[in-house]
PDB file of C-alpha atoms in Angstrom:
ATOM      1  CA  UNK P1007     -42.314  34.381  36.830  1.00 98.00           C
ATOM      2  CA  UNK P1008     -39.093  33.086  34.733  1.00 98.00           C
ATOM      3  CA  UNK P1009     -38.335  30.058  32.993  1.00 98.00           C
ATOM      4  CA  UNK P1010     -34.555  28.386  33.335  1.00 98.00           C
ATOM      5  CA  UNK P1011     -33.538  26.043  30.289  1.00 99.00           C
ATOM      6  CA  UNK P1012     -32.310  23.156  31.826  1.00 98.00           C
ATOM      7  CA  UNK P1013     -31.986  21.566  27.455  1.00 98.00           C
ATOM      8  CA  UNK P1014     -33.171  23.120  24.701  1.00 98.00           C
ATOM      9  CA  UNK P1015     -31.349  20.728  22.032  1.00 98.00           C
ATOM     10  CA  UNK P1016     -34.459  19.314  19.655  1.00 98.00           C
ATOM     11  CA  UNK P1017     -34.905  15.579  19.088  1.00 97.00           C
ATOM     12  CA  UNK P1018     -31.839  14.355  21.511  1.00 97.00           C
ATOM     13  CA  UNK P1019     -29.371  15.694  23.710  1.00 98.00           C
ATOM     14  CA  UNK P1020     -26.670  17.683  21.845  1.00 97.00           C
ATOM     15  CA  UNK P1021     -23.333  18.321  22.410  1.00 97.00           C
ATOM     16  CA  UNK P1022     -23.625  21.210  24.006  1.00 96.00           C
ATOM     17  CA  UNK P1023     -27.531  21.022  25.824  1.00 98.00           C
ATOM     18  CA  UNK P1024     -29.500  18.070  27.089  1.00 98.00           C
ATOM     19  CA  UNK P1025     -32.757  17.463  25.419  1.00 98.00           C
ATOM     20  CA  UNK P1026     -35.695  19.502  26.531  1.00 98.00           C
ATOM     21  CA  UNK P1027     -36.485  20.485  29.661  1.00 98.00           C
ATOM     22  CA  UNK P1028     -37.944  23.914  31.520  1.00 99.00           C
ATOM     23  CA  UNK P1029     -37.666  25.208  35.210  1.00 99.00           C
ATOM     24  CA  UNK P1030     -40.483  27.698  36.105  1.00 99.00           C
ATOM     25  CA  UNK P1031     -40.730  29.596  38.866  1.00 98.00           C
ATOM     26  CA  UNK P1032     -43.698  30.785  40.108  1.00 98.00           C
ATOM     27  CA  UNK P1033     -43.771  33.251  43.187  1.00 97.00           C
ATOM     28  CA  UNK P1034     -42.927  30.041  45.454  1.00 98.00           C
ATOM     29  CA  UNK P1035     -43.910  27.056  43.261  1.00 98.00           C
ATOM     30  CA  UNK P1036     -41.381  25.105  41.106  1.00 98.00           C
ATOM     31  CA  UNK P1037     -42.700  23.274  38.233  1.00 98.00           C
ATOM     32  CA  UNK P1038     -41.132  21.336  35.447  1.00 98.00           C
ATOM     33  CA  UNK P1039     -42.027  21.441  31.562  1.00 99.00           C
ATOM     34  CA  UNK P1040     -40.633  18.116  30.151  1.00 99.00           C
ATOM     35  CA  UNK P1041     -37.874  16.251  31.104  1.00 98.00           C
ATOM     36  CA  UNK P1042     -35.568  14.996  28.210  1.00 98.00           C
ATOM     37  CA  UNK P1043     -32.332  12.906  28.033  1.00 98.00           C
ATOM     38  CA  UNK P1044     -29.666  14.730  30.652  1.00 98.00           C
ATOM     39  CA  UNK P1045     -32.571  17.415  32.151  1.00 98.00           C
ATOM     40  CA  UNK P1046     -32.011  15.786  35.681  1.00 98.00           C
ATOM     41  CA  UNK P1047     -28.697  16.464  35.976  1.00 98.00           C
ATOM     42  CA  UNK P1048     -29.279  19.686  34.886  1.00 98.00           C
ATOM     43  CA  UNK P1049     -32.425  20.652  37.498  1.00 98.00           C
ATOM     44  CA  UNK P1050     -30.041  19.931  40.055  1.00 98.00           C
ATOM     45  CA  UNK P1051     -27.668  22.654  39.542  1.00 98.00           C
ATOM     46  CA  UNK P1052     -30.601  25.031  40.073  1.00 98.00           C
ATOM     47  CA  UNK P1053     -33.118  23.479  42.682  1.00 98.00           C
ATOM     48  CA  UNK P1054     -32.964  20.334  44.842  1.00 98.00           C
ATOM     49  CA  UNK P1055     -35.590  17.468  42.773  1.00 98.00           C
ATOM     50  CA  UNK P1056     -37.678  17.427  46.357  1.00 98.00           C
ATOM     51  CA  UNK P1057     -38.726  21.004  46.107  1.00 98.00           C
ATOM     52  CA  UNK P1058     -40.421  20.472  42.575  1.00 98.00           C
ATOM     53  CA  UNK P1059     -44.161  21.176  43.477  1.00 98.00           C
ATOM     54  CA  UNK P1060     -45.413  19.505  39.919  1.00 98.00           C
ATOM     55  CA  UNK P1061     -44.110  18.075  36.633  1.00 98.00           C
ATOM     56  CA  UNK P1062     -45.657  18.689  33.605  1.00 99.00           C
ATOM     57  CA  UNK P1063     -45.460  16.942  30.210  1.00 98.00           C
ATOM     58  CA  UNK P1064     -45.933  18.195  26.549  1.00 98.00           C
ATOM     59  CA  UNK P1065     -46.014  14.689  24.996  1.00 98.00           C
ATOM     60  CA  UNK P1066     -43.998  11.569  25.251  1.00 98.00           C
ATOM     61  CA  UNK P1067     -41.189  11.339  23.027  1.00 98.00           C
ATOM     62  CA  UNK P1068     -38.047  10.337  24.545  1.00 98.00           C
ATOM     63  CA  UNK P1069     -36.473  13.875  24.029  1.00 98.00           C
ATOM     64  CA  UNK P1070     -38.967  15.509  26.734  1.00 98.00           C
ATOM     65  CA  UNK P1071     -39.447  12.975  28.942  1.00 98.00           C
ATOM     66  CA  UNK P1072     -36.808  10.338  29.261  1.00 98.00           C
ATOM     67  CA  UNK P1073     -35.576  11.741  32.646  1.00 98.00           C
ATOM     68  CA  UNK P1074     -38.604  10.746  34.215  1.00 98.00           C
ATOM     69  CA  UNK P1075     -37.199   7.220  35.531  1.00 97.00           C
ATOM     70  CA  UNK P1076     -34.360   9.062  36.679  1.00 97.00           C
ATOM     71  CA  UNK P1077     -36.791  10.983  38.851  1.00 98.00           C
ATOM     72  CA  UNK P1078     -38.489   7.815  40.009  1.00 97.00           C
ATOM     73  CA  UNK P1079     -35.465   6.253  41.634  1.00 97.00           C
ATOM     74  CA  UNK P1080     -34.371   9.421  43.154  1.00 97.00           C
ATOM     75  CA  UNK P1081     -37.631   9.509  44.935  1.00 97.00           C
ATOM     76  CA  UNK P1082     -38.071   5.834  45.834  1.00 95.00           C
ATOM     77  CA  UNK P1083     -34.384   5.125  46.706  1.00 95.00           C
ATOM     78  CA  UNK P1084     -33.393   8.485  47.882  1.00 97.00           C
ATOM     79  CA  UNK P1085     -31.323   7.454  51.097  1.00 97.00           C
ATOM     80  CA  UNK P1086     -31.899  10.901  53.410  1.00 97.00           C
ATOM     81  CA  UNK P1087     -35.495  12.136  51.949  1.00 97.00           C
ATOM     82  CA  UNK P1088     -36.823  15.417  53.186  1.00 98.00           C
ATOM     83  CA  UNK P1089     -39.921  13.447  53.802  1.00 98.00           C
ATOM     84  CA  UNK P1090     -42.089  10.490  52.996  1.00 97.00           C
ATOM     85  CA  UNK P1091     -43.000  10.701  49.269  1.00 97.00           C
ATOM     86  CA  UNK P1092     -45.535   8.630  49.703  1.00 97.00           C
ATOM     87  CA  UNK P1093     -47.322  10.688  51.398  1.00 97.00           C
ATOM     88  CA  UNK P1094     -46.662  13.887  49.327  1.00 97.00           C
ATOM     89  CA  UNK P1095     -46.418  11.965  46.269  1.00 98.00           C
ATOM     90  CA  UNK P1096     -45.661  14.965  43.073  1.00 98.00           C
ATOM     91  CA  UNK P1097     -48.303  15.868  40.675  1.00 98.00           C
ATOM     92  CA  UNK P1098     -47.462  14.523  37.283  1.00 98.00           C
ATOM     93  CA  UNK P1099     -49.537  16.358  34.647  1.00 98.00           C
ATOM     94  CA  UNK P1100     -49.058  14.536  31.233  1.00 98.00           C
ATOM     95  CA  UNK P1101     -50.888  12.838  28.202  1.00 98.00           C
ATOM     96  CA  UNK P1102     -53.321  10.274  29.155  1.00 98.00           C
ATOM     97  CA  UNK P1103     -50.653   6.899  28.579  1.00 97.00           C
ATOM     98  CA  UNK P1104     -48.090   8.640  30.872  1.00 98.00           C
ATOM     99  CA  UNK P1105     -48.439   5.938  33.880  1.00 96.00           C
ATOM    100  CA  UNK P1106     -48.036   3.017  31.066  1.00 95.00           C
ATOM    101  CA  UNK P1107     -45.279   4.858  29.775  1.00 95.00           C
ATOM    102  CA  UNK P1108     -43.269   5.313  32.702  1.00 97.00           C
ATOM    103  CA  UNK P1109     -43.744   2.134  34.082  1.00 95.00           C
ATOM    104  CA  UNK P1110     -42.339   0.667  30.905  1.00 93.00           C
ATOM    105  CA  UNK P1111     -39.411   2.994  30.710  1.00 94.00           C
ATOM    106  CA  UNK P1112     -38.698   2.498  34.743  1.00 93.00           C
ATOM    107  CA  UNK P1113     -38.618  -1.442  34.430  1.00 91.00           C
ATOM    108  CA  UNK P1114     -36.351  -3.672  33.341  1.00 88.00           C
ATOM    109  CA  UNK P1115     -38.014  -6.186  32.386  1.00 92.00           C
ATOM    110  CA  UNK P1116     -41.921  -7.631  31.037  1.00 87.00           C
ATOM    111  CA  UNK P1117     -42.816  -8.862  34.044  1.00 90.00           C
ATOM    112  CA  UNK P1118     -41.838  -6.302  36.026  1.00 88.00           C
ATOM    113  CA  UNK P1119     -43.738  -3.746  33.548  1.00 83.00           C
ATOM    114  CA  UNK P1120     -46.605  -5.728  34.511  1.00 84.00           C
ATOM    115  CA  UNK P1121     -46.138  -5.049  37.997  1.00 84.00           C
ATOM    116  CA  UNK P1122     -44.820  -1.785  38.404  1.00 88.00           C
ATOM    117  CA  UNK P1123     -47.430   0.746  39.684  1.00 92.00           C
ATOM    118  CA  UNK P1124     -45.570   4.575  40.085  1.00 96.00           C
ATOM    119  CA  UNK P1125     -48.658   5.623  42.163  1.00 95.00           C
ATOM    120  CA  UNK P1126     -46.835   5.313  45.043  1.00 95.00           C
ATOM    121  CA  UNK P1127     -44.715   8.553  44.595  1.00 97.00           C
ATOM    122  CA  UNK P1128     -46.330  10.474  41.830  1.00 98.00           C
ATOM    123  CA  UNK P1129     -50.192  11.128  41.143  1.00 98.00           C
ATOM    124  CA  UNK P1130     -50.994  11.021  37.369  1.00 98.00           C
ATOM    125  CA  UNK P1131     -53.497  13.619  35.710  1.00 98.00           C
ATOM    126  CA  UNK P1132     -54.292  13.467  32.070  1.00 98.00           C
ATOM    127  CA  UNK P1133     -53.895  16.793  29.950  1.00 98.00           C
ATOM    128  CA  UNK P1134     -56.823  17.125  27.560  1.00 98.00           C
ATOM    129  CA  UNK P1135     -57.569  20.132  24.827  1.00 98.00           C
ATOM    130  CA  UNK P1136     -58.904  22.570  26.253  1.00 98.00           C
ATOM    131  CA  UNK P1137     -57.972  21.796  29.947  1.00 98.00           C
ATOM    132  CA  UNK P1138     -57.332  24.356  32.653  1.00 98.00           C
ATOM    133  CA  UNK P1139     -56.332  23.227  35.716  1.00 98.00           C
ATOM    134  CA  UNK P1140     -54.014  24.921  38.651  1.00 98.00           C
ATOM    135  CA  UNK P1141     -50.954  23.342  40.194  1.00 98.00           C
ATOM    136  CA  UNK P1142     -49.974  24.558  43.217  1.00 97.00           C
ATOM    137  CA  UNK P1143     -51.144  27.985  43.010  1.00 97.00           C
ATOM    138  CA  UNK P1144     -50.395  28.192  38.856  1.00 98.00           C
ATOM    139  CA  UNK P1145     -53.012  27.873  36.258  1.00 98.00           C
ATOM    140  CA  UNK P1146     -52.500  25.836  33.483  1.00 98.00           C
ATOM    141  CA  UNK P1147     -53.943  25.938  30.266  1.00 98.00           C
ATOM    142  CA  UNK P1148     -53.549  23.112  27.575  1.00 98.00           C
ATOM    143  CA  UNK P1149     -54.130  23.120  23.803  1.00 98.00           C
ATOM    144  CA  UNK P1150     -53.838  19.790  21.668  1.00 98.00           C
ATOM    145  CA  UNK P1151     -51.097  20.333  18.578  1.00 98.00           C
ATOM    146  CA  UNK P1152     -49.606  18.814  15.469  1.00 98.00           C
ATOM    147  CA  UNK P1153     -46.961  16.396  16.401  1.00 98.00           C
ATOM    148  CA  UNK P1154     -46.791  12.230  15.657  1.00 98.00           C
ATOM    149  CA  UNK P1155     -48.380  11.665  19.066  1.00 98.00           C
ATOM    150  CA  UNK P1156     -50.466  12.954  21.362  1.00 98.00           C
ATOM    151  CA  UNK P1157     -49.325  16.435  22.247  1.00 98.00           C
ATOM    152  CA  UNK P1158     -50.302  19.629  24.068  1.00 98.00           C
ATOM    153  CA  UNK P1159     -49.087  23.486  24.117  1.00 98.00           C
ATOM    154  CA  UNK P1160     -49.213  24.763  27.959  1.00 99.00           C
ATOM    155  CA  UNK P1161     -49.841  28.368  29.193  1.00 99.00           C
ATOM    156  CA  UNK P1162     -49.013  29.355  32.261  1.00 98.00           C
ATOM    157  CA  UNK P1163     -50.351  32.090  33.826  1.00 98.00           C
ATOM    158  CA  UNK P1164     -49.092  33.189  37.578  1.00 98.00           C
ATOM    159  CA  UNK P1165     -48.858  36.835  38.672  1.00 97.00           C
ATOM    160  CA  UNK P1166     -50.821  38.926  36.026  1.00 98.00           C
ATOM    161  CA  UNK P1167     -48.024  37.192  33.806  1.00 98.00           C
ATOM    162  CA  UNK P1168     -48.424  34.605  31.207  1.00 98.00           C
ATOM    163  CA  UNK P1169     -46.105  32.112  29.797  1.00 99.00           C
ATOM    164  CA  UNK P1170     -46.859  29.566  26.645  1.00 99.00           C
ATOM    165  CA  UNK P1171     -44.638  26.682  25.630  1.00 99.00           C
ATOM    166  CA  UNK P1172     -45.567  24.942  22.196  1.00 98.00           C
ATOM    167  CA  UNK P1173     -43.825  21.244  22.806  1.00 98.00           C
ATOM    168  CA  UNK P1174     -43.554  19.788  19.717  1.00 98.00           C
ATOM    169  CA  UNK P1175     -45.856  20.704  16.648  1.00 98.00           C
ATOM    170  CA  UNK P1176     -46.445  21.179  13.109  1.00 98.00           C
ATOM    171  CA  UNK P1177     -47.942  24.829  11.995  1.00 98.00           C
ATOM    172  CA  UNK P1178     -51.631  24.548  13.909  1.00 98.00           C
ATOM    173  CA  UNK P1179     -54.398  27.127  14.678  1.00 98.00           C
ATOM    174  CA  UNK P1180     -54.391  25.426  18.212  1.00 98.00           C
ATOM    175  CA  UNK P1181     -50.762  26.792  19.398  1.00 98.00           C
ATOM    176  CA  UNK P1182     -51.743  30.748  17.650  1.00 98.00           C
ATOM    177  CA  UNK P1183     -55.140  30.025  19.790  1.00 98.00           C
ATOM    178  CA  UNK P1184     -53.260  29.287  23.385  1.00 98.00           C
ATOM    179  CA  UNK P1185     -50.497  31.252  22.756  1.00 98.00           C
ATOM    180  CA  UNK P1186     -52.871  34.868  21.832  1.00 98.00           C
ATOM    181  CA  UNK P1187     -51.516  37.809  24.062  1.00 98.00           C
ATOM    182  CA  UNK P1188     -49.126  35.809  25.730  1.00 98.00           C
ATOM    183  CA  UNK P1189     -46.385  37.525  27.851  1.00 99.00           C
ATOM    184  CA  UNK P1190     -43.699  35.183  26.249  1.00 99.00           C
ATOM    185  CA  UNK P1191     -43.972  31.804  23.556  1.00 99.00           C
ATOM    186  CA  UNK P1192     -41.154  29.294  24.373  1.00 99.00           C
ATOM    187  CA  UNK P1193     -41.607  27.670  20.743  1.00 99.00           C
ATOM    188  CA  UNK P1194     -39.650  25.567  19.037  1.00 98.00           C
ATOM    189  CA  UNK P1195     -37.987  25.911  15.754  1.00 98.00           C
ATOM    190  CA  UNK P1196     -36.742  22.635  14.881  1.00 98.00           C
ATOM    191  CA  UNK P1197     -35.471  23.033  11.098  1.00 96.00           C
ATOM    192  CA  UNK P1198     -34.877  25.688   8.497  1.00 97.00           C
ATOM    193  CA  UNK P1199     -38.112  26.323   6.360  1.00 96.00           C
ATOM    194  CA  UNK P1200     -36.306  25.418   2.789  1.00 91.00           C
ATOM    195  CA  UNK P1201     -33.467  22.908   2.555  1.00 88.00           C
ATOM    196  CA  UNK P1202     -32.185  20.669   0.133  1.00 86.00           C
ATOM    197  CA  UNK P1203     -34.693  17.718   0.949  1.00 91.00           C
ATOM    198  CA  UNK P1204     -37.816  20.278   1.107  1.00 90.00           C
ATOM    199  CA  UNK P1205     -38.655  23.845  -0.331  1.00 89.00           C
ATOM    200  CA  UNK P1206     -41.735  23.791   2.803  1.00 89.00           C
ATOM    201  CA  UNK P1207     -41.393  21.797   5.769  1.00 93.00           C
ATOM    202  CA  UNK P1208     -43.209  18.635   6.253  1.00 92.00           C
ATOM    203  CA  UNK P1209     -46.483  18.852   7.565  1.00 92.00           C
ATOM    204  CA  UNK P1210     -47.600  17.523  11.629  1.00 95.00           C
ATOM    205  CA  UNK P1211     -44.379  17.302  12.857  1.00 97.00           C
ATOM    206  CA  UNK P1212     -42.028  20.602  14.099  1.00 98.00           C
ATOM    207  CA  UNK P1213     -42.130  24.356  12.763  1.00 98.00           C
ATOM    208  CA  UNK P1214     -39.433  26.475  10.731  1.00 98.00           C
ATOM    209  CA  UNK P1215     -37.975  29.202  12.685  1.00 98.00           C
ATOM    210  CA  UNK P1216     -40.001  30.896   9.632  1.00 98.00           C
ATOM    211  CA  UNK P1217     -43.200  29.454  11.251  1.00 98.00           C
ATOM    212  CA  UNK P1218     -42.565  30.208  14.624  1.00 98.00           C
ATOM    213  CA  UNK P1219     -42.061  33.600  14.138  1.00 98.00           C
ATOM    214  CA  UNK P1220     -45.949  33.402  12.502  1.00 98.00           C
ATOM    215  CA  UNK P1221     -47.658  31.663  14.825  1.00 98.00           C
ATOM    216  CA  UNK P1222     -46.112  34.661  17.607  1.00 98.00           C
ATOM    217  CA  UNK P1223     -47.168  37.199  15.071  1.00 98.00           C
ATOM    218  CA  UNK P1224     -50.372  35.542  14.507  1.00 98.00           C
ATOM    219  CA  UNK P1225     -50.743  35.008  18.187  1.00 98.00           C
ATOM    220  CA  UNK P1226     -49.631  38.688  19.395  1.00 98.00           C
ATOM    221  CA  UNK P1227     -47.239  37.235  21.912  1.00 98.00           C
ATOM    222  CA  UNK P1228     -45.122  39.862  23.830  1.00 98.00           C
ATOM    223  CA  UNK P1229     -41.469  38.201  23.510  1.00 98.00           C
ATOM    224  CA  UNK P1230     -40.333  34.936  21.413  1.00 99.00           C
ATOM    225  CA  UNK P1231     -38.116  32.784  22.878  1.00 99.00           C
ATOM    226  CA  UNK P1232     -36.636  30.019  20.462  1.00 98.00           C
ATOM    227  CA  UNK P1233     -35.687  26.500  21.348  1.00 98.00           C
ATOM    228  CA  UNK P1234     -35.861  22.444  20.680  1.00 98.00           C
ATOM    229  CA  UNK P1235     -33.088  23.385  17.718  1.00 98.00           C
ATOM    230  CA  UNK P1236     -31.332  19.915  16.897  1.00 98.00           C
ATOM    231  CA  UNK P1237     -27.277  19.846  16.461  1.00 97.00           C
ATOM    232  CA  UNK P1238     -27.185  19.066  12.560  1.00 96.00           C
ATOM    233  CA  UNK P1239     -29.077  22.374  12.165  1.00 97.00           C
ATOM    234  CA  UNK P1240     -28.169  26.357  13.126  1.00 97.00           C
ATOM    235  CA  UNK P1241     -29.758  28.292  15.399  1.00 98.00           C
ATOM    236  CA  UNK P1242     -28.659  31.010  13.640  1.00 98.00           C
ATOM    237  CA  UNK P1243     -29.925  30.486  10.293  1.00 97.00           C
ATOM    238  CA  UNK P1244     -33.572  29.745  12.369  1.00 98.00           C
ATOM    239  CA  UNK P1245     -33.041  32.695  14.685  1.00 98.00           C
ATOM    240  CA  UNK P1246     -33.043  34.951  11.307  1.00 98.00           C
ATOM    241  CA  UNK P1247     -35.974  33.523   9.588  1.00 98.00           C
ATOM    242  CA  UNK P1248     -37.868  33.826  13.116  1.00 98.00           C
ATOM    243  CA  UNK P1249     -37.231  37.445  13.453  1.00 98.00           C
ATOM    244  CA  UNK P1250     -38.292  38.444   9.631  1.00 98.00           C
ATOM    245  CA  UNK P1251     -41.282  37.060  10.273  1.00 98.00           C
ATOM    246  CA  UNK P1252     -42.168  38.205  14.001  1.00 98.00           C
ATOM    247  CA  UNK P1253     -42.478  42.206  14.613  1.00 98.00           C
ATOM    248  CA  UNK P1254     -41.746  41.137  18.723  1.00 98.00           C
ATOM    249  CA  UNK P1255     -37.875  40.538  19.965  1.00 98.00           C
ATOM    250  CA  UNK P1256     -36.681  37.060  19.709  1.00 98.00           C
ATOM    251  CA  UNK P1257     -34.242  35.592  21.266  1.00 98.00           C
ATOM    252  CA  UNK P1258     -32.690  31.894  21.370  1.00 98.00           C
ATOM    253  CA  UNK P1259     -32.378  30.117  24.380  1.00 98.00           C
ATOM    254  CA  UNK P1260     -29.682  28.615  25.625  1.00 98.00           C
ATOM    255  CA  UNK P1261     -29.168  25.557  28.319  1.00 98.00           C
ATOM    256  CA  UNK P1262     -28.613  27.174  31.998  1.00 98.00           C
ATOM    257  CA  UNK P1263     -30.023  30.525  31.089  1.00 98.00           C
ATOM    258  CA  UNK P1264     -32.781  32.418  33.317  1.00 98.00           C
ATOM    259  CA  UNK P1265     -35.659  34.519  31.076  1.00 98.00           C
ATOM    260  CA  UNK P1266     -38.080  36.672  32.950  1.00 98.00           C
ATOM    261  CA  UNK P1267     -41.939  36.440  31.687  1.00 98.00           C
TER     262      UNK P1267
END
């Protein structure tokens, strides 16, 4: 298995990374984790959007999954398709208002929203906590977490080898639960633990770099890999606090980089 960071910037696209999104190969499956603001453009340089066997989604704020209609018109409107994708449509594994979602981001308009049905190239499957399902040939795992909306962890496991992204969340037991023993944690670390406006982050919504590196600790993950860092913070300053806090190596990610699980 590896994972290729197609964005990694937290809560929007930054200047230097889309938003987040995550290539993972599989022996010979493709799957997506989350598809933020500028994630399509980046899949592209690294597989052709046809050959994805299954997209999967961590929650649905615009950051990871805004891409999505993007994906939509290149598979309804594609002029040269590989083949019908209506009759292979892609497995779209997301929280349970993903069709309603989509639909609404996809269409212009109210009464097109009220029309638009995207079961005619995608099939929709609702995570739940505590789920385990396998997509093409990879078994997934999801965990809910501590974010605004609803929200799931993922662990993949292909291979003997075992890879756990967080999404978005607030310090939970749930993430240290899916995570424990993990090959790798893709986690992010979305602000420094003290700054001027807090001396301990605000509860339900993202972890330190401090916290990541204790839920990996706590979990007894293998390797931490950092991400979802916004631009008006430095992935420096939560690389540190990660690593004082995580026995493991760390490392941050960065957008068009390959790790191996």
């Amino acid at each position: 298995m590896r994972v290729i960071v197609l964005g990694c910037s937290g809560s929007g696209p930054g200047p230097d990374s889309p938003a987040s999104g995550y290539l993972v190969e599989a022996g010979d499956t493709r799957l997506v984790m989350d598809l933020g603001n500028g994630t399509l453009s980046a899949l592209q340089r690294h597989l052709d959007p046809w050959a994805l066997d299954g997209v999967l989604f961590s929650h649905l704020h615009p950051d990871h999954c805004a891409d999505f209609a993007s994906l939509v018109v290149h598979r309804r409107f594609h002029p040269r398709p590989p083949f019908d994708p209506t009759t292979r449509p892609l497995p779209v594994h997301a929280p349970a208002e993903a069709p309603d979602r989509f639909a609404a981001a996809y269409a212009p308009s109210a009464a097109e929203r009220a029309a638009t049905d995207l079961g005619d190239v995608f099939t929709f499957h609702p995570l739940s906590d505590g789920g385990n399902v396998t997509v093409a040939g990879v078994a997934v795992r999801s965990g809910l977490v501590d974010h605004p909306c609803e929200a799931y962890a993922l662990r993949l496991e292909h291979g003997g080898r075992s890879l756990v992204y967080s999404g978005d969340t607030g310090p939970c037991d749930g993430l240290v639960e899916l995570a424990r023993g993990a090959d790798v944690l893709l986690c992010e670390a979305t602000w420094p633990h003290v700054t001027e406006w807090w001396e301990q982050p605000p509860p339900g919504v993202h972890l330190s770099g401090r916290q990541a590196g204790e839920h990996a600790e706590a979990a007894g993950v293998g390797r931490l890999l950092l991400t979802h860092v916004p631009a008006w913070f430095d992935g420096d300053q939560l690389l540190a606090e990660a690593k004082a806090a995580f026995s493991g190596p760390v490392e941050l990610v960065a957008p068009d980089a390959a790790y191996a699980i």
